[in-house]
Every structure is written in structure tokens, then in C-alpha cells.
mmCIF file with all atom_site columns, C-alpha atoms in Angstrom:
data_model
loop_
_atom_site.group_PDB
_atom_site.id
_atom_site.type_symbol
_atom_site.label_atom_id
_atom_site.label_alt_id
_atom_site.label_comp_id
_atom_site.label_asym_id
_atom_site.label_entity_id
_atom_site.label_seq_id
_atom_site.pdbx_PDB_ins_code
_atom_site.Cartn_x
_atom_site.Cartn_y
_atom_site.Cartn_z
_atom_site.occupancy
_atom_site.B_iso_or_equiv
_atom_site.pdbx_formal_charge
_atom_site.auth_seq_id
_atom_site.auth_comp_id
_atom_site.auth_asym_id
_atom_site.auth_atom_id
_atom_site.pdbx_PDB_model_num
ATOM 1   C CA . VAL A 1 1   ? -0.952  11.205  21.795  1.00 94.00 ? 1406 VAL A CA 1
ATOM 2   C CA . GLN A 1 2   ? 1.062   11.315  18.511  1.00 96.00 ? 1407 GLN A CA 1
ATOM 3   C CA . LEU A 1 3   ? 1.878   9.013   16.193  1.00 97.00 ? 1408 LEU A CA 1
ATOM 4   C CA . GLN A 1 4   ? 5.812   9.381   14.253  1.00 96.00 ? 1409 GLN A CA 1
ATOM 5   C CA . ALA A 1 5   ? 6.485   6.782   11.545  1.00 96.00 ? 1410 ALA A CA 1
ATOM 6   C CA . SER A 1 6   ? 9.497   6.436   10.144  1.00 95.00 ? 1411 SER A CA 1
ATOM 7   C CA . GLY A 1 7   ? 10.995  4.674   7.133   1.00 94.00 ? 1412 GLY A CA 1
ATOM 8   C CA . GLY A 1 8   ? 10.079  4.751   3.557   1.00 91.00 ? 1413 GLY A CA 1
ATOM 9   C CA . GLY A 1 9   ? 11.831  5.292   0.780   1.00 97.00 ? 1414 GLY A CA 1
ATOM 10  C CA . LEU A 1 10  ? 12.853  4.993   -3.117  1.00 97.00 ? 1415 LEU A CA 1
ATOM 11  C CA . VAL A 1 11  ? 13.185  1.462   -3.879  1.00 97.00 ? 1416 VAL A CA 1
ATOM 12  C CA . GLN A 1 12  ? 13.544  -0.737  -6.830  1.00 98.00 ? 1417 GLN A CA 1
ATOM 13  C CA . ALA A 1 13  ? 10.854  -3.369  -7.520  1.00 98.00 ? 1418 ALA A CA 1
ATOM 14  C CA . GLY A 1 14  ? 11.677  -6.572  -5.814  1.00 98.00 ? 1419 GLY A CA 1
ATOM 15  C CA . GLY A 1 15  ? 13.434  -4.713  -3.187  1.00 98.00 ? 1420 GLY A CA 1
ATOM 16  C CA . SER A 1 16  ? 12.619  -4.111  0.132   1.00 98.00 ? 1421 SER A CA 1
ATOM 17  C CA . LEU A 1 17  ? 11.832  -1.539  2.784   1.00 98.00 ? 1422 LEU A CA 1
ATOM 18  C CA . GLY A 1 18  ? 10.817  -1.171  6.364   1.00 97.00 ? 1423 GLY A CA 1
ATOM 19  C CA . LEU A 1 19  ? 8.879   1.147   8.807   1.00 98.00 ? 1424 LEU A CA 1
ATOM 20  C CA . SER A 1 20  ? 8.096   1.967   11.638  1.00 98.00 ? 1425 SER A CA 1
ATOM 21  C CA . CYS A 1 21  ? 5.433   4.141   13.889  1.00 98.00 ? 1426 CYS A CA 1
ATOM 22  C CA . THR A 1 22  ? 5.394   4.585   17.094  1.00 98.00 ? 1427 THR A CA 1
ATOM 23  C CA . ALA A 1 23  ? 3.109   6.227   19.813  1.00 97.00 ? 1428 ALA A CA 1
ATOM 24  C CA . SER A 1 24  ? 3.663   8.818   22.171  1.00 96.00 ? 1429 SER A CA 1
ATOM 25  C CA . GLY A 1 25  ? 1.642   9.991   24.856  1.00 95.00 ? 1430 GLY A CA 1
ATOM 26  C CA . SER A 1 26  ? 0.067   9.373   27.729  1.00 94.00 ? 1431 SER A CA 1
ATOM 27  C CA . ILE A 1 27  ? -1.669  5.913   26.693  1.00 95.00 ? 1432 ILE A CA 1
ATOM 28  C CA . ILE A 1 28  ? -2.814  3.390   28.359  1.00 94.00 ? 1433 ILE A CA 1
ATOM 29  C CA . SER A 1 29  ? -3.062  0.784   26.091  1.00 95.00 ? 1434 SER A CA 1
ATOM 30  C CA . ILE A 1 30  ? -3.438  0.683   22.495  1.00 97.00 ? 1435 ILE A CA 1
ATOM 31  C CA . ASN A 1 31  ? -6.278  -2.425  20.952  1.00 97.00 ? 1436 ASN A CA 1
ATOM 32  C CA . VAL A 1 32  ? -5.244  -2.286  17.428  1.00 98.00 ? 1437 VAL A CA 1
ATOM 33  C CA . MET A 1 33  ? -2.056  -0.617  15.480  1.00 98.00 ? 1438 MET A CA 1
ATOM 34  C CA . GLY A 1 34  ? -2.057  -0.829  11.530  1.00 97.00 ? 1439 GLY A CA 1
ATOM 35  C CA . TRP A 1 35  ? -1.057  0.918   8.383   1.00 98.00 ? 1440 TRP A CA 1
ATOM 36  C CA . TYR A 1 36  ? -3.177  2.644   5.839   1.00 98.00 ? 1441 TYR A CA 1
ATOM 37  C CA . ARG A 1 37  ? -1.968  3.585   2.058   1.00 98.00 ? 1442 ARG A CA 1
ATOM 38  C CA . GLN A 1 38  ? -3.182  6.275   -0.509  1.00 97.00 ? 1443 GLN A CA 1
ATOM 39  C CA . ALA A 1 39  ? -2.060  6.906   -3.710  1.00 95.00 ? 1444 ALA A CA 1
ATOM 40  C CA . PRO A 1 40  ? -2.642  9.545   -5.398  1.00 91.00 ? 1445 PRO A CA 1
ATOM 41  C CA . GLY A 1 41  ? -6.037  9.580   -7.313  1.00 94.00 ? 1446 GLY A CA 1
ATOM 42  C CA . LYS A 1 42  ? -7.290  6.546   -5.099  1.00 95.00 ? 1447 LYS A CA 1
ATOM 43  C CA . GLN A 1 43  ? -8.891  6.051   -2.035  1.00 96.00 ? 1448 GLN A CA 1
ATOM 44  C CA . ARG A 1 44  ? -7.260  4.990   1.037   1.00 97.00 ? 1449 ARG A CA 1
ATOM 45  C CA . GLU A 1 45  ? -6.749  1.223   1.924   1.00 97.00 ? 1450 GLU A CA 1
ATOM 46  C CA . LEU A 1 46  ? -5.893  -0.783  4.975   1.00 98.00 ? 1451 LEU A CA 1
ATOM 47  C CA . VAL A 1 47  ? -2.001  -2.505  4.701   1.00 98.00 ? 1452 VAL A CA 1
ATOM 48  C CA . ALA A 1 48  ? -2.121  -3.871  7.424   1.00 98.00 ? 1453 ALA A CA 1
ATOM 49  C CA . SER A 1 49  ? -3.185  -4.760  11.138  1.00 98.00 ? 1454 SER A CA 1
ATOM 50  C CA . ILE A 1 50  ? -1.993  -6.124  14.052  1.00 98.00 ? 1455 ILE A CA 1
ATOM 51  C CA . THR A 1 51  ? -4.172  -6.197  17.664  1.00 97.00 ? 1456 THR A CA 1
ATOM 52  C CA . SER A 1 52  ? -2.569  -5.872  20.726  1.00 96.00 ? 1457 SER A CA 1
ATOM 53  C CA . ALA A 1 53  ? -2.699  -9.904  21.097  1.00 97.00 ? 1458 ALA A CA 1
ATOM 54  C CA . GLY A 1 54  ? -0.854  -10.292 17.678  1.00 96.00 ? 1459 GLY A CA 1
ATOM 55  C CA . SER A 1 55  ? -3.640  -10.749 15.516  1.00 98.00 ? 1460 SER A CA 1
ATOM 56  C CA . ALA A 1 56  ? -2.812  -9.772  12.181  1.00 98.00 ? 1461 ALA A CA 1
ATOM 57  C CA . ASN A 1 57  ? -4.918  -8.698  9.233   1.00 98.00 ? 1462 ASN A CA 1
ATOM 58  C CA . TYR A 1 58  ? -3.883  -7.679  5.482   1.00 98.00 ? 1463 TYR A CA 1
ATOM 59  C CA . ALA A 1 59  ? -4.912  -6.254  2.659   1.00 98.00 ? 1464 ALA A CA 1
ATOM 60  C CA . ASP A 1 60  ? -5.163  -9.164  -0.277  1.00 98.00 ? 1465 ASP A CA 1
ATOM 61  C CA . SER A 1 61  ? -3.203  -7.342  -2.316  1.00 97.00 ? 1466 SER A CA 1
ATOM 62  C CA . VAL A 1 62  ? 0.650   -7.575  0.043   1.00 98.00 ? 1467 VAL A CA 1
ATOM 63  C CA . LYS A 1 63  ? 0.025   -10.623 1.541   1.00 98.00 ? 1468 LYS A CA 1
ATOM 64  C CA . GLY A 1 64  ? 2.860   -13.042 1.675   1.00 98.00 ? 1469 GLY A CA 1
ATOM 65  C CA . ARG A 1 65  ? 4.683   -9.853  0.595   1.00 98.00 ? 1470 ARG A CA 1
ATOM 66  C CA . PHE A 1 66  ? 4.525   -7.720  3.802   1.00 98.00 ? 1471 PHE A CA 1
ATOM 67  C CA . THR A 1 67  ? 4.453   -8.277  7.835   1.00 98.00 ? 1472 THR A CA 1
ATOM 68  C CA . ILE A 1 68  ? 3.198   -6.277  10.334  1.00 98.00 ? 1473 ILE A CA 1
ATOM 69  C CA . SER A 1 69  ? 4.522   -7.018  13.915  1.00 98.00 ? 1474 SER A CA 1
ATOM 70  C CA . ARG A 1 70  ? 3.962   -4.934  17.529  1.00 98.00 ? 1475 ARG A CA 1
ATOM 71  C CA . ASP A 1 71  ? 5.819   -4.209  20.254  1.00 97.00 ? 1476 ASP A CA 1
ATOM 72  C CA . ASN A 1 72  ? 3.495   -3.185  22.765  1.00 97.00 ? 1477 ASN A CA 1
ATOM 73  C CA . ALA A 1 73  ? 5.589   -2.083  25.569  1.00 96.00 ? 1478 ALA A CA 1
ATOM 74  C CA . LYS A 1 74  ? 7.070   0.291   23.191  1.00 97.00 ? 1479 LYS A CA 1
ATOM 75  C CA . ASN A 1 75  ? 4.038   1.294   21.769  1.00 97.00 ? 1480 ASN A CA 1
ATOM 76  C CA . THR A 1 76  ? 5.473   0.562   18.221  1.00 98.00 ? 1481 THR A CA 1
ATOM 77  C CA . VAL A 1 77  ? 4.191   -1.218  14.891  1.00 98.00 ? 1482 VAL A CA 1
ATOM 78  C CA . TYR A 1 78  ? 6.216   -2.191  12.725  1.00 98.00 ? 1483 TYR A CA 1
ATOM 79  C CA . LEU A 1 79  ? 5.817   -3.054  8.558   1.00 98.00 ? 1484 LEU A CA 1
ATOM 80  C CA . GLN A 1 80  ? 8.437   -5.065  6.806   1.00 98.00 ? 1485 GLN A CA 1
ATOM 81  C CA . MET A 1 81  ? 7.554   -4.713  2.570   1.00 98.00 ? 1486 MET A CA 1
ATOM 82  C CA . ASN A 1 82  ? 9.619   -7.333  0.784   1.00 98.00 ? 1487 ASN A CA 1
ATOM 83  C CA . SER A 1 83  ? 9.139   -7.894  -2.720  1.00 98.00 ? 1488 SER A CA 1
ATOM 84  C CA . LEU A 1 84  ? 7.808   -4.292  -3.458  1.00 98.00 ? 1489 LEU A CA 1
ATOM 85  C CA . LYS A 1 85  ? 5.805   -3.500  -6.810  1.00 98.00 ? 1490 LYS A CA 1
ATOM 86  C CA . PRO A 1 86  ? 5.434   0.064   -8.742  1.00 97.00 ? 1491 PRO A CA 1
ATOM 87  C CA . GLU A 1 87  ? 1.930   -0.784  -7.732  1.00 96.00 ? 1492 GLU A CA 1
ATOM 88  C CA . ASP A 1 88  ? 2.842   0.039   -3.600  1.00 98.00 ? 1493 ASP A CA 1
ATOM 89  C CA . THR A 1 89  ? 3.822   3.447   -4.466  1.00 98.00 ? 1494 THR A CA 1
ATOM 90  C CA . ALA A 1 90  ? 1.694   5.167   -2.210  1.00 98.00 ? 1495 ALA A CA 1
ATOM 91  C CA . VAL A 1 91  ? 1.935   7.598   0.990   1.00 97.00 ? 1496 VAL A CA 1
ATOM 92  C CA . TYR A 1 92  ? 1.696   4.841   4.048   1.00 98.00 ? 1497 TYR A CA 1
ATOM 93  C CA . LEU A 1 93  ? -0.328  6.489   7.215   1.00 98.00 ? 1498 LEU A CA 1
ATOM 94  C CA . CYS A 1 94  ? -0.288  4.979   10.622  1.00 98.00 ? 1499 CYS A CA 1
ATOM 95  C CA . HIS A 1 95  ? -3.293  4.280   12.550  1.00 98.00 ? 1500 HIS A CA 1
ATOM 96  C CA . ALA A 1 96  ? -3.615  3.441   16.248  1.00 97.00 ? 1501 ALA A CA 1
ATOM 97  C CA . GLY A 1 97  ? -6.860  2.373   16.833  1.00 95.00 ? 1502 GLY A CA 1
ATOM 98  C CA . ARG A 1 98  ? -9.164  2.622   20.415  1.00 93.00 ? 1503 ARG A CA 1
ATOM 99  C CA . VAL A 1 99  ? -6.137  3.863   21.915  1.00 92.00 ? 1504 VAL A CA 1
ATOM 100 C CA . ARG A 1 100 ? -7.010  3.967   25.727  1.00 92.00 ? 1505 ARG A CA 1
ATOM 101 C CA . VAL A 1 101 ? -5.525  7.251   27.521  1.00 94.00 ? 1506 VAL A CA 1
ATOM 102 C CA . MET A 1 102 ? -7.783  8.755   30.913  1.00 91.00 ? 1507 MET A CA 1
ATOM 103 C CA . MET A 1 103 ? -10.161 10.970  29.221  1.00 90.00 ? 1508 MET A CA 1
ATOM 104 C CA . GLY A 1 104 ? -11.175 8.035   27.237  1.00 93.00 ? 1509 GLY A CA 1
ATOM 105 C CA . GLN A 1 105 ? -11.297 6.144   23.547  1.00 92.00 ? 1510 GLN A CA 1
ATOM 106 C CA . TRP A 1 106 ? -9.887  7.635   20.587  1.00 94.00 ? 1511 TRP A CA 1
ATOM 107 C CA . ASN A 1 107 ? -8.371  6.826   16.984  1.00 96.00 ? 1512 ASN A CA 1
ATOM 108 C CA . TYR A 1 108 ? -4.901  8.622   15.918  1.00 96.00 ? 1513 TYR A CA 1
ATOM 109 C CA . TRP A 1 109 ? -3.417  8.819   12.663  1.00 97.00 ? 1514 TRP A CA 1
ATOM 110 C CA . GLY A 1 110 ? 0.470   9.845   12.158  1.00 96.00 ? 1515 GLY A CA 1
ATOM 111 C CA . ARG A 1 111 ? 1.893   11.843  9.425   1.00 91.00 ? 1516 ARG A CA 1
ATOM 112 C CA . GLY A 1 112 ? 2.450   9.486   6.125   1.00 91.00 ? 1517 GLY A CA 1
ATOM 113 C CA . THR A 1 113 ? 5.333   8.580   5.257   1.00 96.00 ? 1518 THR A CA 1
ATOM 114 C CA . GLN A 1 114 ? 6.575   8.054   1.006   1.00 97.00 ? 1519 GLN A CA 1
ATOM 115 C CA . VAL A 1 115 ? 7.209   4.578   -0.441  1.00 98.00 ? 1520 VAL A CA 1
ATOM 116 C CA . THR A 1 116 ? 8.245   4.792   -3.817  1.00 98.00 ? 1521 THR A CA 1
ATOM 117 C CA . VAL A 1 117 ? 8.782   1.396   -6.274  1.00 98.00 ? 1522 VAL A CA 1
ATOM 118 C CA . SER A 1 118 ? 10.438  2.014   -9.711  1.00 97.00 ? 1523 SER A CA 1
ATOM 119 C CA . SER A 1 119 ? 10.133  -0.141  -12.128 1.00 93.00 ? 1524 SER A CA 1
#
């Protein structure tokens, strides 16, 4: 299973960016998909996650500004980021949790994508 993320980049404060991440491989189902971020010198933190049923969870710091969504048929998760702040600058990593494949159930990480918000 591979996770391929796209989006990200450089934006001014107050602007918007969108991220997407698609899981590929011999996938039976994916229980939860989400985004984490890691800024230099800081711990990795959950940004938002969404279950296959559509239940979403957000970090307090992004509530009301970020929206996570998912297309189960495409094994793709999206993150729409609005009203971006310089403190949102980080490497954003896609995560797929409890992915069912023929040989069991596993968690996967995608490569990070840089989001930089200038003040």
C-alpha cells in the first residue's frame, strides 16, 4: 500500500491551500484517514482525521478553518485549509489507519508535503 499526497506549497497568511492523498494497492478497506503535521523542532501532531463513516476529528488549533473530507471509492482524503496562519507552517503527512489488506490490518504513512504560510 502506498499513500501519494499532493498539494501544499507557499501561501500568504489568510490564504487557502488544499491537500489530497490517495492510497493505492490491494486495499480491502481503510478505517480512518487523516493528516498530521510536524514543524521544525516540534512533535508531530494530528491535524484532522476522518473515518470511513464520515466522522471527522480536528485539532483545536484548526477547527473552523480546516475541513477534511474523503472519497471512500477512491481511497482519497482531502484537506481544505482556509484562513492559514504562519503557525500552520509544517510538513503535512497523510496517514491511513487500520487498512485491511489480504494479510491483515496495518497503518501507513505517506511522504510529507510542505506547507509554508508567510506573514
